[in-house]
Amino acid sequence: MSRLWLCRRFAFCIVLLVAVVASMPVWPVDASEPFPFGSELMLDAAPMHGSRRVPIIEIEDNGTASIDLWCASLKAQATIDDSAITIVPGAAQPELAPAQCDADRQARDADLLAALTQVTGWRRSGEVIELTGATPLRFRMMAN
């Protein structure tokens, strides 16, 4: 076989590969992953010093949500579309005894609750759910 023939065959294969790749449809990555209704979503954060507790949110199909913050728990109402989300919280109920819930944890509760009320969008990548807004929040689906 001649060298020219091998070069032409290699060039033909490259052109064919480029044509096949260029003709493939492009799908958005997130379009196939729906919101994980009914799943516990744990905030992607380390527990605060002296505690193993990490905030968790769970949103049902009908939009009712339960939110466990660093100290308190509350019910909320969520509206979720393809990529948009709004969360309207109810009144927080302290879950831990006041002695266990210091001012720092109470402040972190207030900050997280404020961030949740300001979310406007969401996206999912596998087990990770990111809520977007003034302060992006990253959650992980809990494996039960």
PDB file of C-alpha atoms in Angstrom:
ATOM      1  CA  MET A   1       0.000   0.000   0.000  1.00  0.00           C
ATOM      2  CA  SER A   2       1.237   3.398  -0.832  1.00  0.00           C
ATOM      3  CA  ARG A   3       1.677   6.170   1.619  1.00  0.00           C
ATOM      4  CA  LEU A   4      -0.620   8.467  -0.396  1.00  0.00           C
ATOM      5  CA  TRP A   5      -3.442   5.932  -0.191  1.00  0.00           C
ATOM      6  CA  LEU A   6      -3.083   5.700   3.627  1.00  0.00           C
ATOM      7  CA  CYS A   7      -3.104   9.508   3.966  1.00  0.00           C
ATOM      8  CA  ARG A   8      -6.247   9.802   1.844  1.00  0.00           C
ATOM      9  CA  ARG A   9      -7.992   7.062   3.829  1.00  0.00           C
ATOM     10  CA  PHE A  10      -7.043   8.722   7.132  1.00  0.00           C
ATOM     11  CA  ALA A  11      -8.292  12.133   5.881  1.00  0.00           C
ATOM     12  CA  PHE A  12     -11.560  10.529   4.725  1.00  0.00           C
ATOM     13  CA  CYS A  13     -12.073   8.955   8.186  1.00  0.00           C
ATOM     14  CA  ILE A  14     -11.445  12.288   9.912  1.00  0.00           C
ATOM     15  CA  VAL A  15     -13.915  14.106   7.629  1.00  0.00           C
ATOM     16  CA  LEU A  16     -16.500  11.383   8.199  1.00  0.00           C
ATOM     17  CA  LEU A  17     -16.038  11.554  11.989  1.00  0.00           C
ATOM     18  CA  VAL A  18     -16.411  15.353  11.999  1.00  0.00           C
ATOM     19  CA  ALA A  19     -19.573  15.102   9.871  1.00  0.00           C
ATOM     20  CA  VAL A  20     -21.139  12.512  12.197  1.00  0.00           C
ATOM     21  CA  VAL A  21     -20.342  14.505  15.349  1.00  0.00           C
ATOM     22  CA  ALA A  22     -21.603  17.751  13.792  1.00  0.00           C
ATOM     23  CA  SER A  23     -24.915  16.140  12.826  1.00  0.00           C
ATOM     24  CA  MET A  24     -25.638  14.806  16.324  1.00  0.00           C
ATOM     25  CA  PRO A  25     -28.434  16.671  18.132  1.00  0.00           C
ATOM     26  CA  VAL A  26     -27.515  18.578  21.268  1.00  0.00           C
ATOM     27  CA  TRP A  27     -29.774  18.162  24.301  1.00  0.00           C
ATOM     28  CA  PRO A  28     -29.604  20.251  27.443  1.00  0.00           C
ATOM     29  CA  VAL A  29     -28.054  18.229  30.275  1.00  0.00           C
ATOM     30  CA  ASP A  30     -30.603  19.278  32.905  1.00  0.00           C
ATOM     31  CA  ALA A  31     -33.717  18.728  30.786  1.00  0.00           C
ATOM     32  CA  SER A  32     -33.868  15.012  31.538  1.00  0.00           C
ATOM     33  CA  GLU A  33     -33.526  15.341  35.297  1.00  0.00           C
ATOM     34  CA  PRO A  34     -36.759  16.398  37.003  1.00  0.00           C
ATOM     35  CA  PHE A  35     -36.966  18.058  40.389  1.00  0.00           C
ATOM     36  CA  PRO A  36     -36.662  15.353  43.088  1.00  0.00           C
ATOM     37  CA  PHE A  37     -40.039  15.804  44.774  1.00  0.00           C
ATOM     38  CA  GLY A  38     -40.350  13.855  48.034  1.00  0.00           C
ATOM     39  CA  SER A  39     -36.594  13.514  48.484  1.00  0.00           C
ATOM     40  CA  GLU A  40     -34.676  14.873  51.430  1.00  0.00           C
ATOM     41  CA  LEU A  41     -32.177  17.453  50.224  1.00  0.00           C
ATOM     42  CA  MET A  42     -29.283  18.158  52.595  1.00  0.00           C
ATOM     43  CA  LEU A  43     -27.492  21.505  52.443  1.00  0.00           C
ATOM     44  CA  ASP A  44     -23.975  21.002  51.110  1.00  0.00           C
ATOM     45  CA  ALA A  45     -22.298  22.338  54.255  1.00  0.00           C
ATOM     46  CA  ALA A  46     -20.389  20.979  57.196  1.00  0.00           C
ATOM     47  CA  PRO A  47     -22.192  20.732  60.526  1.00  0.00           C
ATOM     48  CA  MET A  48     -21.624  23.651  62.873  1.00  0.00           C
ATOM     49  CA  HIS A  49     -19.206  23.152  65.769  1.00  0.00           C
ATOM     50  CA  GLY A  50     -20.726  21.036  68.514  1.00  0.00           C
ATOM     51  CA  SER A  51     -23.522  19.596  66.372  1.00  0.00           C
ATOM     52  CA  ARG A  52     -24.110  16.967  63.698  1.00  0.00           C
ATOM     53  CA  ARG A  53     -27.189  18.734  62.377  1.00  0.00           C
ATOM     54  CA  VAL A  54     -27.194  20.073  58.793  1.00  0.00           C
ATOM     55  CA  PRO A  55     -30.216  21.842  57.238  1.00  0.00           C
ATOM     56  CA  ILE A  56     -32.575  19.677  55.169  1.00  0.00           C
ATOM     57  CA  ILE A  57     -35.420  20.621  52.851  1.00  0.00           C
ATOM     58  CA  GLU A  58     -38.072  18.297  51.445  1.00  0.00           C
ATOM     59  CA  ILE A  59     -40.630  19.428  48.862  1.00  0.00           C
ATOM     60  CA  GLU A  60     -43.630  17.272  47.971  1.00  0.00           C
ATOM     61  CA  ASP A  61     -45.411  17.087  44.591  1.00  0.00           C
ATOM     62  CA  ASN A  62     -48.141  19.450  45.806  1.00  0.00           C
ATOM     63  CA  GLY A  63     -45.596  22.101  46.849  1.00  0.00           C
ATOM     64  CA  THR A  64     -45.745  21.616  50.598  1.00  0.00           C
ATOM     65  CA  ALA A  65     -42.266  21.767  52.029  1.00  0.00           C
ATOM     66  CA  SER A  66     -40.647  21.016  55.339  1.00  0.00           C
ATOM     67  CA  ILE A  67     -37.447  22.825  56.181  1.00  0.00           C
ATOM     68  CA  ASP A  68     -35.124  21.859  59.024  1.00  0.00           C
ATOM     69  CA  LEU A  69     -32.683  24.708  59.660  1.00  0.00           C
ATOM     70  CA  TRP A  70     -29.692  24.681  62.037  1.00  0.00           C
ATOM     71  CA  CYS A  71     -31.994  25.160  65.071  1.00  0.00           C
ATOM     72  CA  ALA A  72     -35.579  25.511  63.937  1.00  0.00           C
ATOM     73  CA  SER A  73     -37.997  23.688  61.671  1.00  0.00           C
ATOM     74  CA  LEU A  74     -40.835  25.111  59.606  1.00  0.00           C
ATOM     75  CA  LYS A  75     -43.362  24.385  56.918  1.00  0.00           C
ATOM     76  CA  ALA A  76     -43.311  26.254  53.630  1.00  0.00           C
ATOM     77  CA  GLN A  77     -45.007  26.387  50.257  1.00  0.00           C
ATOM     78  CA  ALA A  78     -42.932  25.957  47.098  1.00  0.00           C
ATOM     79  CA  THR A  79     -43.844  26.567  43.483  1.00  0.00           C
ATOM     80  CA  ILE A  80     -41.598  24.749  41.007  1.00  0.00           C
ATOM     81  CA  ASP A  81     -41.589  24.937  37.204  1.00  0.00           C
ATOM     82  CA  ASP A  82     -39.081  23.624  34.660  1.00  0.00           C
ATOM     83  CA  SER A  83     -36.272  25.831  35.985  1.00  0.00           C
ATOM     84  CA  ALA A  84     -37.993  28.329  38.296  1.00  0.00           C
ATOM     85  CA  ILE A  85     -38.716  27.999  42.002  1.00  0.00           C
ATOM     86  CA  THR A  86     -40.188  30.174  44.733  1.00  0.00           C
ATOM     87  CA  ILE A  87     -40.340  29.290  48.414  1.00  0.00           C
ATOM     88  CA  VAL A  88     -42.708  31.012  50.855  1.00  0.00           C
ATOM     89  CA  PRO A  89     -41.926  29.961  54.433  1.00  0.00           C
ATOM     90  CA  GLY A  90     -44.319  29.740  57.347  1.00  0.00           C
ATOM     91  CA  ALA A  91     -43.436  30.595  60.942  1.00  0.00           C
ATOM     92  CA  ALA A  92     -40.354  28.859  62.350  1.00  0.00           C
ATOM     93  CA  GLN A  93     -40.674  26.673  65.408  1.00  0.00           C
ATOM     94  CA  PRO A  94     -37.527  26.219  67.523  1.00  0.00           C
ATOM     95  CA  GLU A  95     -36.708  22.522  67.547  1.00  0.00           C
ATOM     96  CA  LEU A  96     -33.758  22.554  69.918  1.00  0.00           C
ATOM     97  CA  ALA A  97     -33.740  23.774  73.495  1.00  0.00           C
ATOM     98  CA  PRO A  98     -32.619  27.437  73.763  1.00  0.00           C
ATOM     99  CA  ALA A  99     -29.432  26.337  75.553  1.00  0.00           C
ATOM    100  CA  GLN A 100     -28.482  24.199  72.522  1.00  0.00           C
ATOM    101  CA  CYS A 101     -29.236  26.927  70.028  1.00  0.00           C
ATOM    102  CA  ASP A 102     -26.719  29.725  70.478  1.00  0.00           C
ATOM    103  CA  ALA A 103     -26.852  33.129  68.813  1.00  0.00           C
ATOM    104  CA  ASP A 104     -24.564  32.014  65.972  1.00  0.00           C
ATOM    105  CA  ARG A 105     -26.891  29.165  64.987  1.00  0.00           C
ATOM    106  CA  GLN A 106     -29.931  31.419  65.259  1.00  0.00           C
ATOM    107  CA  ALA A 107     -28.203  33.934  62.973  1.00  0.00           C
ATOM    108  CA  ARG A 108     -27.355  31.165  60.485  1.00  0.00           C
ATOM    109  CA  ASP A 109     -31.029  30.101  60.560  1.00  0.00           C
ATOM    110  CA  ALA A 110     -32.081  33.638  59.690  1.00  0.00           C
ATOM    111  CA  ASP A 111     -29.497  33.883  56.892  1.00  0.00           C
ATOM    112  CA  LEU A 112     -30.474  30.543  55.366  1.00  0.00           C
ATOM    113  CA  LEU A 113     -34.183  31.328  55.587  1.00  0.00           C
ATOM    114  CA  ALA A 114     -33.588  34.695  53.891  1.00  0.00           C
ATOM    115  CA  ALA A 115     -31.598  32.975  51.129  1.00  0.00           C
ATOM    116  CA  LEU A 116     -34.368  30.397  50.610  1.00  0.00           C
ATOM    117  CA  THR A 117     -36.997  33.124  50.211  1.00  0.00           C
ATOM    118  CA  GLN A 118     -34.844  34.774  47.528  1.00  0.00           C
ATOM    119  CA  VAL A 119     -34.280  31.730  45.310  1.00  0.00           C
ATOM    120  CA  THR A 120     -35.617  32.108  41.791  1.00  0.00           C
ATOM    121  CA  GLY A 121     -34.327  29.098  39.892  1.00  0.00           C
ATOM    122  CA  TRP A 122     -33.038  25.568  40.238  1.00  0.00           C
ATOM    123  CA  ARG A 123     -30.964  23.083  38.298  1.00  0.00           C
ATOM    124  CA  ARG A 124     -30.093  19.471  38.894  1.00  0.00           C
ATOM    125  CA  SER A 125     -26.958  17.565  38.084  1.00  0.00           C
ATOM    126  CA  GLY A 126     -27.315  13.989  39.253  1.00  0.00           C
ATOM    127  CA  GLU A 127     -27.673  14.009  43.033  1.00  0.00           C
ATOM    128  CA  VAL A 128     -26.888  17.738  43.348  1.00  0.00           C
ATOM    129  CA  ILE A 129     -29.626  20.375  43.329  1.00  0.00           C
ATOM    130  CA  GLU A 130     -28.560  23.994  43.095  1.00  0.00           C
ATOM    131  CA  LEU A 131     -31.001  26.730  44.004  1.00  0.00           C
ATOM    132  CA  THR A 132     -30.112  30.015  42.332  1.00  0.00           C
ATOM    133  CA  GLY A 133     -30.884  33.515  43.482  1.00  0.00           C
ATOM    134  CA  ALA A 134     -29.175  36.245  45.506  1.00  0.00           C
ATOM    135  CA  THR A 135     -27.251  33.527  47.371  1.00  0.00           C
ATOM    136  CA  PRO A 136     -26.774  30.224  45.508  1.00  0.00           C
ATOM    137  CA  LEU A 137     -27.554  27.205  47.683  1.00  0.00           C
ATOM    138  CA  ARG A 138     -26.312  23.713  46.933  1.00  0.00           C
ATOM    139  CA  PHE A 139     -28.108  20.625  48.216  1.00  0.00           C
ATOM    140  CA  ARG A 140     -27.431  16.916  47.879  1.00  0.00           C
ATOM    141  CA  MET A 141     -30.061  14.215  47.703  1.00  0.00           C
ATOM    142  CA  MET A 142     -29.840  11.970  50.737  1.00  0.00           C
ATOM    143  CA  ALA A 143     -29.515   8.263  50.078  1.00  0.00           C
ATOM    144  CA  ASN A 144     -31.931   6.421  52.346  1.00  0.00           C
TER     145      ASN A 144
END
